[in-house]
Coordinates of C-alpha atoms in Angstrom, one line a residue:
M4 CA -1.0 -195.5 99.4
T5 CA -1.0 -198.0 102.8
T6 CA 0.8 -197.4 106.0
P7 CA 1.7 -200.2 108.7
D8 CA 0.2 -201.1 111.3
T9 CA 2.8 -201.6 114.1
R10 CA 0.7 -202.2 117.2
D11 CA 1.0 -206.1 117.1
R12 CA 4.1 -206.8 115.3
E13 CA 7.5 -207.2 116.9
P14 CA 10.3 -205.2 114.7
A15 CA 12.7 -207.0 112.1
R16 CA 14.9 -209.0 113.8
T17 CA 17.4 -209.8 110.6
E18 CA 20.3 -209.0 109.5
S19 CA 19.6 -207.4 106.8
A20 CA 16.1 -206.5 106.6
E21 CA 16.0 -204.4 103.5
P22 CA 13.9 -201.7 103.8
A23 CA 10.6 -201.0 100.8
E24 CA 11.0 -198.6 98.0
S25 CA 7.2 -197.9 98.2
D26 CA 4.6 -198.0 100.7
A27 CA 2.0 -200.2 98.9
S28 CA 4.0 -202.7 96.2
A29 CA 7.3 -203.1 98.2
P30 CA 8.9 -206.9 98.6
S31 CA 9.4 -208.6 102.0
P32 CA 12.8 -207.4 103.0
R33 CA 15.9 -209.8 101.8
V34 CA 17.4 -211.9 104.8
E35 CA 21.1 -212.5 104.9
P36 CA 22.6 -214.2 107.6
A37 CA 23.9 -212.6 110.4
E38 CA 27.6 -211.2 111.3
S39 CA 29.8 -213.8 113.1
D40 CA 29.5 -211.3 116.5
T41 CA 26.2 -212.9 116.9
S42 CA 24.5 -209.7 117.7
A43 CA 20.9 -210.2 115.4
T44 CA 20.4 -207.1 114.6
P45 CA 19.3 -205.0 111.1
P46 CA 21.7 -202.5 109.8
P47 CA 22.0 -199.3 110.3
L48 CA 19.0 -197.6 108.4
A49 CA 17.8 -200.4 107.1
G50 CA 14.0 -200.0 107.1
P51 CA 10.7 -200.1 108.5
A52 CA 9.5 -204.0 109.5
A53 CA 8.9 -206.8 107.0
G54 CA 5.1 -205.9 105.7
V55 CA 5.3 -202.1 105.9
G56 CA 3.2 -200.5 103.6
R57 CA 0.7 -203.4 103.7
G58 CA -1.9 -202.2 106.1
T59 CA -5.3 -200.2 104.9
T60 CA -5.2 -196.9 106.8
R61 CA -4.4 -194.3 104.2
R62 CA -1.3 -192.0 105.2
W63 CA -2.4 -189.1 103.2
P64 CA -4.5 -187.4 106.4
V65 CA -2.1 -188.2 109.0
D66 CA 0.8 -186.8 106.8
V67 CA -1.3 -183.3 105.8
L68 CA -1.4 -182.9 110.0
A69 CA 2.6 -183.5 110.5
A70 CA 2.8 -180.7 108.1
L71 CA 0.1 -178.6 109.5
M72 CA 2.2 -178.8 112.8
F73 CA 5.7 -177.8 111.4
L74 CA 4.5 -175.2 109.6
A75 CA 2.9 -173.9 112.8
G76 CA 5.8 -174.7 115.3
A77 CA 7.7 -172.4 112.0
V78 CA 5.4 -169.5 112.1
W79 CA 5.6 -169.8 116.3
V80 CA 9.0 -169.2 115.6
T81 CA 9.2 -166.5 113.2
G82 CA 5.9 -165.1 113.8
R83 CA 7.1 -161.8 115.2
G84 CA 8.5 -160.8 111.5
W85 CA 5.5 -161.4 110.2
L86 CA 3.9 -158.6 111.8
D87 CA 5.2 -156.1 109.8
P88 CA 7.7 -157.9 106.9
D89 CA 8.2 -154.1 105.9
G90 CA 8.8 -152.3 109.0
R91 CA 10.8 -155.4 110.8
L92 CA 13.7 -157.4 110.8
L93 CA 13.4 -160.7 112.7
G94 CA 16.1 -162.4 115.1
S95 CA 18.8 -161.2 116.9
R96 CA 21.5 -160.9 113.6
P97 CA 20.0 -157.7 111.6
D98 CA 23.2 -157.7 109.4
D99 CA 22.7 -160.9 108.5
Q100 CA 18.8 -161.1 107.3
G101 CA 19.9 -157.9 105.3
F102 CA 22.1 -159.7 103.2
N103 CA 20.3 -162.3 102.8
E104 CA 17.7 -160.4 101.0
W105 CA 19.9 -158.7 98.6
M106 CA 21.0 -162.0 97.8
L107 CA 16.9 -162.8 97.1
A108 CA 16.8 -159.5 95.8
Y109 CA 19.4 -160.4 92.9
A110 CA 18.6 -163.6 92.6
A111 CA 15.3 -162.0 91.0
H112 CA 17.2 -159.3 89.6
A113 CA 19.3 -162.0 87.3
V114 CA 16.1 -163.9 86.7
S115 CA 14.5 -160.9 85.7
H116 CA 17.4 -159.5 83.6
L117 CA 19.3 -162.8 82.3
E118 CA 22.3 -161.6 84.5
N119 CA 24.7 -164.0 85.9
P120 CA 23.7 -165.6 89.1
F121 CA 27.0 -166.6 90.6
F122 CA 28.7 -163.1 90.5
T123 CA 28.1 -159.5 90.3
T124 CA 28.8 -156.4 90.3
L125 CA 26.3 -154.2 91.9
Q126 CA 27.3 -155.1 95.2
N127 CA 31.0 -154.1 96.1
A128 CA 31.1 -151.4 93.0
P129 CA 33.2 -152.1 91.4
N130 CA 35.1 -154.7 91.7
G131 CA 32.2 -157.0 93.0
V132 CA 30.7 -159.8 95.4
N133 CA 31.5 -163.6 94.2
L134 CA 28.5 -165.4 95.1
V135 CA 29.4 -168.7 95.2
A136 CA 32.1 -168.0 97.9
N137 CA 29.1 -166.2 100.0
V138 CA 25.4 -167.9 101.2
G139 CA 24.3 -169.1 97.6
L140 CA 21.1 -169.5 97.5
Q141 CA 20.7 -169.5 93.5
L142 CA 18.1 -172.1 93.6
P143 CA 15.5 -170.9 96.5
G144 CA 16.2 -167.2 94.7
L145 CA 15.3 -168.5 92.1
V146 CA 11.7 -170.5 93.0
L147 CA 11.1 -167.4 95.5
S148 CA 11.6 -164.7 92.6
P149 CA 7.9 -164.6 92.0
V150 CA 7.4 -163.4 95.4
T151 CA 10.5 -161.0 95.5
L152 CA 9.3 -159.1 92.6
L153 CA 5.8 -158.9 93.5
F154 CA 5.6 -158.5 97.3
G155 CA 10.0 -157.7 97.6
A156 CA 12.4 -158.7 99.3
P157 CA 11.7 -158.8 102.8
V158 CA 8.8 -161.0 102.7
A159 CA 10.6 -163.6 100.5
Y160 CA 12.9 -163.9 103.1
L161 CA 10.6 -164.4 106.0
L162 CA 8.9 -167.0 103.5
F163 CA 12.1 -168.7 103.3
I164 CA 13.2 -168.8 107.0
T165 CA 9.5 -170.4 107.9
L166 CA 9.2 -172.8 105.0
N167 CA 13.0 -173.7 105.8
L168 CA 12.0 -175.3 109.9
A169 CA 8.7 -176.5 108.3
G170 CA 10.2 -178.1 105.3
T171 CA 13.0 -179.6 107.3
G172 CA 11.1 -181.2 109.9
Y173 CA 8.5 -182.9 107.4
A174 CA 11.2 -184.1 105.1
W175 CA 13.5 -186.0 108.2
Y176 CA 9.3 -187.1 109.0
H177 CA 8.5 -188.4 105.5
V178 CA 11.8 -190.3 105.0
L179 CA 12.3 -191.9 108.7
S180 CA 8.2 -193.1 108.3
R181 CA 8.4 -194.3 104.8
H182 CA 11.8 -196.0 104.7
I183 CA 13.7 -196.3 108.2
I184 CA 10.8 -196.9 111.2
N185 CA 7.2 -198.3 111.3
S186 CA 5.8 -195.5 113.7
R187 CA 4.9 -192.4 112.3
A188 CA 4.7 -190.9 115.7
A189 CA 8.3 -191.9 116.3
A190 CA 8.7 -190.3 112.7
F191 CA 7.3 -187.0 113.8
L192 CA 9.0 -186.8 116.8
G193 CA 12.5 -187.5 114.7
G194 CA 11.9 -184.8 112.4
L195 CA 10.5 -182.4 115.3
F196 CA 13.9 -182.8 117.0
C197 CA 15.7 -182.2 113.2
A198 CA 14.0 -179.2 112.4
F199 CA 13.3 -177.6 116.1
A200 CA 16.3 -178.2 118.0
P201 CA 18.4 -175.0 119.4
A202 CA 20.6 -175.8 116.3
L203 CA 18.3 -174.1 113.1
V204 CA 16.0 -172.2 115.9
S205 CA 19.2 -170.7 116.4
H206 CA 20.6 -170.3 112.8
S207 CA 16.8 -168.7 112.1
N208 CA 18.6 -164.9 113.1
G209 CA 19.9 -165.1 110.0
H210 CA 21.3 -168.1 108.2
P211 CA 18.7 -169.4 105.9
H212 CA 21.5 -171.2 103.7
I213 CA 21.8 -173.3 107.1
T214 CA 18.0 -173.9 108.1
A215 CA 17.4 -174.7 104.3
Q216 CA 17.8 -178.8 105.3
W217 CA 15.0 -180.4 103.8
L218 CA 17.3 -182.0 100.8
V219 CA 19.3 -183.4 103.4
P220 CA 16.8 -186.6 104.7
F221 CA 16.7 -187.1 101.0
I222 CA 20.5 -187.5 100.1
V223 CA 21.0 -189.8 103.4
W224 CA 18.7 -191.9 102.0
R225 CA 19.4 -192.0 98.6
L226 CA 23.2 -193.0 99.4
V227 CA 21.6 -195.4 101.7
A228 CA 19.3 -196.7 99.0
L229 CA 22.4 -197.0 96.8
S230 CA 24.4 -199.2 98.4
R231 CA 21.7 -202.0 97.9
G232 CA 23.2 -202.2 94.2
E233 CA 19.8 -202.8 92.6
H234 CA 19.6 -199.9 90.3
V235 CA 22.7 -198.5 90.4
V236 CA 22.3 -195.7 87.5
R237 CA 18.7 -194.6 88.3
D238 CA 19.5 -194.8 92.1
G239 CA 23.3 -192.5 90.9
L240 CA 20.8 -190.5 89.2
V241 CA 18.7 -189.6 91.7
L242 CA 21.5 -188.6 94.1
G243 CA 23.1 -187.0 92.1
A244 CA 19.7 -184.3 91.0
L245 CA 19.6 -184.4 95.4
V246 CA 23.4 -184.0 95.5
T247 CA 23.1 -180.7 92.7
A248 CA 20.3 -179.1 93.9
Q249 CA 21.6 -179.1 97.7
F250 CA 24.5 -177.1 95.9
F251 CA 23.1 -174.7 94.8
V252 CA 21.0 -174.2 97.9
S253 CA 23.5 -174.5 100.5
L254 CA 27.2 -175.8 99.6
E255 CA 28.3 -175.6 103.1
I256 CA 25.2 -177.5 104.2
L257 CA 26.2 -180.1 101.2
F258 CA 29.7 -180.4 102.7
L259 CA 28.3 -181.6 106.2
T260 CA 25.9 -183.7 105.0
A261 CA 29.1 -185.7 102.6
L262 CA 30.8 -185.7 106.1
G263 CA 28.0 -186.7 107.9
C264 CA 27.4 -189.5 105.3
L265 CA 31.5 -190.2 105.5
M266 CA 31.0 -190.5 109.0
L267 CA 27.9 -193.2 109.0
V268 CA 30.2 -195.2 106.3
L269 CA 32.9 -195.7 108.2
A270 CA 31.0 -196.0 111.8
Y271 CA 29.5 -198.9 110.1
L272 CA 32.5 -200.6 108.6
A273 CA 34.2 -200.2 112.1
V274 CA 30.3 -201.8 113.3
R275 CA 29.7 -204.2 110.5
P276 CA 32.9 -204.4 108.8
R277 CA 31.6 -207.6 106.2
D278 CA 28.4 -206.0 105.2
A279 CA 29.8 -202.8 104.9
V280 CA 32.2 -204.1 102.7
R281 CA 29.7 -205.5 100.7
R282 CA 27.4 -202.2 100.8
G283 CA 30.5 -200.3 99.6
R284 CA 31.2 -202.1 96.8
A285 CA 27.6 -201.6 95.4
L286 CA 28.4 -198.1 96.6
L287 CA 30.9 -197.0 94.6
P288 CA 29.1 -197.1 90.5
G289 CA 26.6 -195.2 91.8
L290 CA 28.4 -192.7 93.3
A291 CA 30.8 -192.3 90.4
I292 CA 27.6 -191.5 88.1
T293 CA 26.2 -189.1 90.9
A294 CA 30.2 -187.6 90.3
V295 CA 29.8 -186.8 86.8
L296 CA 26.2 -186.0 86.9
V297 CA 27.5 -183.1 89.6
A298 CA 30.9 -182.5 88.3
A299 CA 29.2 -181.9 84.9
V300 CA 26.0 -179.3 86.4
A301 CA 28.2 -177.9 88.7
A302 CA 31.5 -177.2 86.8
Y303 CA 31.1 -173.6 86.7
P304 CA 30.2 -172.7 90.1
L305 CA 33.1 -174.4 90.9
W306 CA 35.4 -173.1 89.4
M307 CA 33.6 -169.9 90.6
Y308 CA 34.4 -170.9 94.3
F309 CA 38.1 -171.6 93.7
A310 CA 39.3 -169.6 91.0
G311 CA 36.6 -167.1 90.2
P312 CA 36.9 -163.1 90.6
Q313 CA 36.6 -162.1 94.3
H314 CA 37.2 -165.8 95.7
R315 CA 38.7 -166.4 99.2
S316 CA 40.7 -168.9 100.8
G317 CA 39.6 -169.9 104.4
H318 CA 37.3 -167.7 106.9
P319 CA 38.3 -164.7 108.7
G320 CA 39.6 -165.0 112.2
T321 CA 40.8 -168.6 114.1
P322 CA 38.9 -171.3 114.1
D323 CA 37.9 -171.4 118.0
M324 CA 36.7 -167.6 117.3
Y325 CA 34.1 -169.8 115.9
A326 CA 34.0 -172.9 117.9
L327 CA 31.8 -174.4 120.9
K328 CA 32.8 -175.0 124.2
L329 CA 32.4 -178.7 125.4
G330 CA 29.9 -177.8 128.3
S331 CA 27.8 -176.6 125.6
F332 CA 26.1 -179.3 124.7
A333 CA 24.6 -179.6 128.6
R334 CA 23.5 -175.6 128.3
F335 CA 20.0 -174.3 127.2
A336 CA 20.0 -172.0 124.2
T337 CA 19.2 -168.2 124.1
E338 CA 15.7 -169.0 122.3
S339 CA 14.8 -172.1 124.7
V340 CA 12.1 -172.6 127.4
A341 CA 15.3 -173.2 129.3
G342 CA 17.3 -170.5 128.2
G343 CA 17.1 -166.9 128.1
P344 CA 19.5 -163.2 127.3
T345 CA 22.3 -164.8 129.0
S346 CA 22.4 -169.0 129.2
A347 CA 24.4 -169.2 126.2
V348 CA 26.6 -165.7 127.0
G349 CA 29.9 -167.3 126.7
W350 CA 29.4 -170.6 125.4
A351 CA 28.8 -170.1 122.0
P352 CA 30.5 -167.3 119.0
N353 CA 27.7 -165.6 118.9
T354 CA 23.2 -166.1 119.0
T355 CA 23.2 -167.7 115.5
E356 CA 25.8 -170.5 116.3
Q357 CA 24.3 -172.1 119.5
A358 CA 24.7 -175.4 117.0
S359 CA 24.6 -177.9 120.6
F360 CA 22.6 -176.6 124.2
Y361 CA 20.9 -179.8 124.3
G362 CA 20.8 -179.2 127.6
W363 CA 21.4 -182.2 130.5
P364 CA 18.0 -183.9 130.0
M365 CA 18.3 -184.7 126.7
L366 CA 22.1 -186.0 127.4
L367 CA 20.7 -188.3 130.0
L368 CA 18.2 -189.4 127.8
A369 CA 20.5 -190.0 124.4
L370 CA 22.5 -192.1 126.8
G371 CA 20.2 -193.7 128.3
A372 CA 18.5 -195.1 124.2
L373 CA 22.4 -196.1 123.4
C374 CA 22.3 -198.4 126.6
W375 CA 19.1 -199.9 125.8
L376 CA 19.7 -200.4 121.9
R377 CA 24.0 -201.1 121.8
R378 CA 23.0 -204.3 120.6
E379 CA 21.6 -202.2 117.6
A380 CA 24.1 -201.6 114.6
V381 CA 21.9 -198.3 113.5
A382 CA 22.2 -196.9 117.7
L383 CA 26.3 -197.6 117.5
V384 CA 26.7 -195.8 114.6
L385 CA 24.2 -192.5 115.2
G386 CA 25.9 -192.4 118.5
A387 CA 29.3 -192.5 116.7
V388 CA 28.4 -190.0 114.2
G389 CA 27.0 -187.6 117.0
L390 CA 30.1 -187.6 119.0
V391 CA 33.1 -187.1 116.6
S392 CA 31.0 -184.3 115.0
A393 CA 30.1 -183.0 118.7
L394 CA 34.0 -183.1 118.9
L395 CA 35.1 -181.3 116.1
S396 CA 32.5 -178.5 116.7
I397 CA 35.2 -177.5 120.2
G398 CA 37.7 -176.7 117.9
T399 CA 41.1 -176.5 117.8
T400 CA 42.0 -176.8 122.0
W401 CA 39.7 -178.4 124.4
T402 CA 37.7 -176.4 126.9
V403 CA 37.0 -176.0 130.8
G404 CA 34.3 -174.2 131.2
T405 CA 34.3 -170.8 129.0
R406 CA 38.3 -170.9 128.8
R407 CA 40.0 -172.4 126.3
T408 CA 43.3 -174.5 127.0
D409 CA 46.0 -175.2 125.4
V410 CA 45.5 -179.2 124.9
P411 CA 45.1 -180.0 120.9
A412 CA 40.8 -180.9 120.2
P413 CA 40.3 -183.1 117.1
F414 CA 39.7 -180.2 114.6
A415 CA 43.2 -179.4 115.2
L416 CA 44.0 -182.2 113.1
V417 CA 41.7 -181.2 109.9
Q418 CA 42.0 -177.4 110.1
H419 CA 44.1 -176.8 107.2
L420 CA 42.2 -179.2 105.1
P421 CA 40.5 -177.7 102.0
A422 CA 37.2 -176.9 102.7
F423 CA 37.3 -177.9 106.4
D424 CA 39.2 -174.0 107.0
S425 CA 35.7 -172.2 105.1
V426 CA 33.6 -174.3 107.7
V427 CA 32.2 -172.2 111.3
V428 CA 33.7 -174.9 113.3
A429 CA 30.5 -175.3 115.5
R430 CA 28.1 -175.9 112.6
F431 CA 29.5 -179.3 112.5
A432 CA 26.9 -180.1 115.5
L433 CA 24.5 -179.8 113.2
I434 CA 25.6 -183.6 112.1
T435 CA 25.0 -183.9 115.8
T436 CA 21.6 -182.7 116.0
V437 CA 20.6 -184.9 113.1
A438 CA 22.2 -188.0 114.5
L439 CA 20.2 -187.4 117.9
G440 CA 16.8 -186.8 116.0
V441 CA 17.6 -190.1 114.0
L442 CA 18.4 -192.0 117.5
M443 CA 15.2 -190.2 119.5
A444 CA 13.1 -191.6 116.5
V445 CA 14.5 -195.2 116.3
A446 CA 14.0 -195.5 120.2
A447 CA 10.8 -194.0 120.0
D448 CA 9.8 -196.9 117.4
R449 CA 11.2 -199.6 119.4
L450 CA 9.0 -198.2 122.3
A451 CA 5.9 -198.6 120.1
T452 CA 6.5 -202.0 119.0
R453 CA 6.9 -203.4 123.1
P454 CA 2.8 -203.8 124.0
G455 CA 2.7 -207.5 124.0
R456 CA 5.8 -208.0 125.8
P457 CA 6.7 -208.1 129.7
F458 CA 6.6 -204.3 131.1
G459 CA 6.1 -203.2 127.6
R460 CA 2.6 -200.5 128.7
L461 CA 5.1 -199.4 131.4
A462 CA 8.3 -198.8 129.5
R463 CA 6.3 -197.0 126.9
V464 CA 5.3 -194.7 129.6
A465 CA 8.6 -194.3 131.3
G466 CA 9.7 -193.6 127.2
A467 CA 7.2 -190.8 127.1
V468 CA 7.7 -188.9 130.0
A469 CA 11.8 -189.5 129.8
V470 CA 10.7 -187.6 126.1
V471 CA 8.8 -184.9 127.3
V472 CA 11.1 -184.2 130.4
A473 CA 13.9 -184.1 127.8
L474 CA 12.0 -181.9 125.3
L475 CA 10.5 -179.7 127.2
P476 CA 13.1 -177.1 128.6
I477 CA 14.7 -177.1 124.6
L478 CA 11.6 -175.9 122.6
P479 CA 11.9 -172.8 120.9
T480 CA 10.5 -169.6 121.6
P481 CA 9.7 -166.5 119.1
L482 CA 12.7 -165.3 117.9
P483 CA 12.6 -161.7 118.5
A484 CA 12.1 -158.9 116.5
R485 CA 13.4 -155.2 116.1
G486 CA 12.8 -152.3 113.9
R487 CA 14.0 -151.9 110.3
P488 CA 16.7 -148.7 109.5
P489 CA 14.2 -146.9 107.0
V490 CA 15.0 -146.4 102.9
P491 CA 14.2 -143.5 101.4
D492 CA 11.2 -142.7 99.8
F493 CA 13.3 -141.8 97.0
V494 CA 15.0 -145.2 96.8
T495 CA 11.5 -147.5 97.1
S496 CA 9.3 -145.5 95.3
G497 CA 11.5 -146.3 92.0
A498 CA 12.5 -142.0 91.7
W499 CA 15.9 -142.9 91.6
R500 CA 15.6 -144.2 88.5
D501 CA 15.8 -140.8 86.7
H502 CA 19.0 -140.4 88.4
V503 CA 20.9 -143.6 88.2
A504 CA 21.1 -145.6 84.9
A505 CA 20.8 -149.2 85.0
G506 CA 23.9 -151.1 86.7
R507 CA 25.4 -147.9 87.7
T508 CA 26.0 -146.8 91.2
L509 CA 23.8 -145.0 93.5
V510 CA 26.3 -144.5 96.8
P511 CA 24.4 -143.9 100.1
V512 CA 25.5 -141.5 102.5
P513 CA 27.3 -142.4 104.9
V514 CA 28.7 -145.2 102.9
T515 CA 28.4 -148.5 105.3
W516 CA 28.6 -152.0 104.9
M517 CA 24.3 -152.3 105.2
T518 CA 23.0 -148.9 104.6
S519 CA 24.2 -149.9 100.9
V520 CA 22.8 -153.2 101.0
Y521 CA 19.0 -152.3 102.5
W522 CA 19.1 -149.8 99.7
G523 CA 20.0 -152.2 97.2
S524 CA 18.0 -154.6 98.3
A525 CA 14.5 -152.1 98.6
A526 CA 15.6 -150.9 94.6
L527 CA 15.3 -154.8 93.7
T528 CA 19.6 -154.3 93.3
G529 CA 18.3 -151.9 90.2
F530 CA 21.9 -150.0 91.0
A531 CA 24.8 -151.2 92.2
V532 CA 26.3 -150.0 95.5
P533 CA 29.9 -149.6 96.8
E534 CA 31.2 -151.6 99.5
G535 CA 28.5 -153.8 101.3
Y536 CA 28.3 -157.0 103.7
F537 CA 30.1 -159.7 102.4
L538 CA 32.9 -162.3 102.5
G539 CA 35.9 -161.4 99.9
P540 CA 39.8 -161.7 99.7
V541 CA 41.9 -159.5 101.8
S542 CA 43.1 -158.3 98.3
A543 CA 44.1 -158.9 94.8
T544 CA 47.2 -160.6 95.8
D545 CA 45.5 -162.4 98.9
T546 CA 42.7 -164.8 99.0
T547 CA 42.6 -164.8 102.7
G548 CA 39.0 -164.0 103.5
R549 CA 38.2 -161.1 105.1
W550 CA 34.2 -159.4 105.7
G551 CA 33.7 -156.2 103.0
V552 CA 36.4 -154.3 102.0
V553 CA 38.9 -151.4 103.1
P554 CA 36.8 -148.2 102.5
Q555 CA 37.6 -146.0 99.8
P556 CA 39.2 -142.7 101.6
T557 CA 35.6 -140.3 100.9
A558 CA 33.8 -143.0 102.1
A559 CA 36.0 -142.6 105.1
L560 CA 36.2 -139.2 105.5
L561 CA 32.0 -139.0 105.1
T562 CA 31.7 -141.8 108.1
A563 CA 34.4 -139.7 110.2
V564 CA 32.1 -136.4 109.9
S565 CA 29.0 -138.6 110.5
T566 CA 30.4 -139.7 114.1
G567 CA 31.9 -136.2 114.6
K568 CA 35.6 -137.2 114.5
R569 CA 36.4 -134.3 112.4
D570 CA 34.7 -131.2 111.1
T571 CA 33.7 -130.4 108.0
T572 CA 36.6 -128.5 106.5
V573 CA 37.8 -130.1 103.3
G574 CA 40.4 -129.2 101.3
P575 CA 41.4 -129.3 97.6
T576 CA 43.1 -132.5 98.3
E577 CA 39.9 -134.1 99.6
I578 CA 37.7 -132.9 96.7
T579 CA 40.7 -134.0 94.0
Q580 CA 39.8 -137.6 96.2
A581 CA 36.3 -137.6 96.5
R582 CA 36.0 -136.7 92.4
A583 CA 38.5 -139.4 92.1
D584 CA 36.4 -142.3 94.3
V585 CA 33.0 -141.4 92.7
R586 CA 34.7 -142.1 89.0
Y587 CA 36.0 -145.4 91.2
W588 CA 32.5 -146.6 91.8
K589 CA 31.1 -145.8 88.4
A590 CA 28.8 -143.5 90.5
D591 CA 25.9 -141.3 88.6
A592 CA 24.7 -140.0 92.3
V593 CA 25.7 -139.2 95.1
V594 CA 22.7 -139.8 97.8
L595 CA 22.1 -137.9 101.6
P596 CA 18.6 -139.1 103.4
D597 CA 16.7 -135.3 104.3
R598 CA 16.2 -137.6 107.7
G599 CA 17.5 -139.8 109.6
A600 CA 21.5 -139.5 109.1
R601 CA 23.3 -138.5 111.7
R602 CA 25.3 -134.8 111.4
H603 CA 22.7 -134.5 108.8
D604 CA 24.1 -130.9 108.1
A605 CA 27.5 -131.2 108.5
L606 CA 27.1 -134.5 106.1
K607 CA 25.8 -132.3 103.4
T608 CA 28.4 -129.2 103.8
V609 CA 30.9 -131.3 103.2
L610 CA 29.0 -132.9 100.0
D611 CA 28.4 -129.5 99.2
A612 CA 32.4 -128.8 98.9
L613 CA 33.2 -131.9 97.3
Y614 CA 30.5 -132.2 94.5
G615 CA 29.0 -128.5 94.4
P616 CA 25.8 -128.0 96.0
G617 CA 23.0 -130.8 95.9
Q618 CA 19.6 -130.1 94.8
R619 CA 16.6 -131.5 97.0
I620 CA 14.4 -134.8 95.5
D621 CA 11.6 -135.9 97.3
D622 CA 13.2 -137.3 101.1
V623 CA 16.7 -137.1 100.0
W624 CA 19.7 -134.9 98.7
L625 CA 21.4 -135.6 95.8
W626 CA 24.4 -134.9 93.8
D627 CA 24.7 -135.9 90.4
V628 CA 28.2 -136.7 89.9
R629 CA 27.8 -138.0 86.5
P630 CA 29.7 -134.7 85.1
F631 CA 32.8 -136.0 87.3
T632 CA 32.5 -139.7 86.2
R633 CA 31.0 -140.0 82.3

């Protein structure tokens, strides 16, 4: 495979130079008449200049180096977790990591036991969890199943979160360098920003379904290729395969990608109306093929999401609970060189949702690039997409500082539409991050082609300095790590198998969200657990989304004892309820760790009163409740 030599070549300035399909044998771009507005610039994402792919230098050594650099950056961000995967939790949101580890553990269980990957009763027994309405991860879970089964869910999770950053960066580098711009250095810069901007680093605190964006560049590019109308069936099927794959990686990122593409099309329609209409006519047949393929493959999980058991409508809380503040775009994220523990406080919902936080130097750089490239359609389109998505991330009302006003903001117009009501509002700024990354790559590529122009070398030096000044403050710092809550050897050794039948429930005490999740994950979801950490409906008759479920009376009783809110006295009513609750959970055993549980002796006293004397097994006390539940 060859690479272009752009050192002495001006970029193509025809109105609609088409990109090459491959590096070595692509035809010369098609040149079309300029639009009547006389700004003879190429359409957005039109591809490298004529002659791309005809050099003699091989790409692969540089590509390998780029991949290694992206991987090194990802390890830098996640490295503290790798020091002890089984003993540490990475980032500031341990509950999110715990749930995603459980998802990966269940995916491996579903593969090895041929169970439904979209719904399970192994969490929140007996009602179950709609996995499509949560984070999904069916495809990553399938691919990582060997790792999960051999090394455990914590290692699989760390591998996933690390490769997401590296893979997203390299994917953008690959698409940019082969299809959009000439300079591989500029393409690397774009990939670096798209993968390591504050948005993806903050979401690496526990949201692998958000950082898994390595298919997004290829989806966007296939859409552009489809608009040429040259290989409608082939391009429609390829786009359909990519969209289907992303569906099983992250439905939320697929929605944001589709929204970003729609914004791109509308912005191009405003900038180049005649060419946009022409390309739109070519696009529609291919999109129809894509839609048929996706609908055929994703029909069942789509039904599961919208109408299946435990499906939900909307997201818990109001949209503005998860929105950004307008001033956040000029501030610095918690995990950035110029940021710190308090730099984002009050400006974002939490440490995972810092999807803006570019800092004022980056905003000035972006504004300068837009002014410089104002005659190029690609810059105008990217600017419009980035601005609109940024405004959507503000929520339903405008903000002044960290205070929210009563003045309606753009998201108020769409907040009740299907899908929009389920999106975390701050995540619209993920589209802005991509728009800025591609804009930086295009601007850097234009600078790289100026050596023969007056002041060309000076412009390149000034541009490089500006990029360093803008990027240095937002470079990521390593994510923190903390100790992992211990899981009894009774669970990790597999001793539980002698006391709990496959698919039956083991009740950890106290019955809390994350205890159930950590224990179930450590056992590769070999047993069911009550409650859990997930999004589900309020009730069987109210599908409004909520976190978790209302605890059963016995779960609430044990929690109150563990926190000292009630004594150990129980009466016939509590005993009857306790035995009814283990029947409801379909439990075989109730288990209390011998170490680590708060008010251990009080809990043991209560459990002895509820279920009879417990027995000591390994490092736990166990109550066999099968006489009450079978």
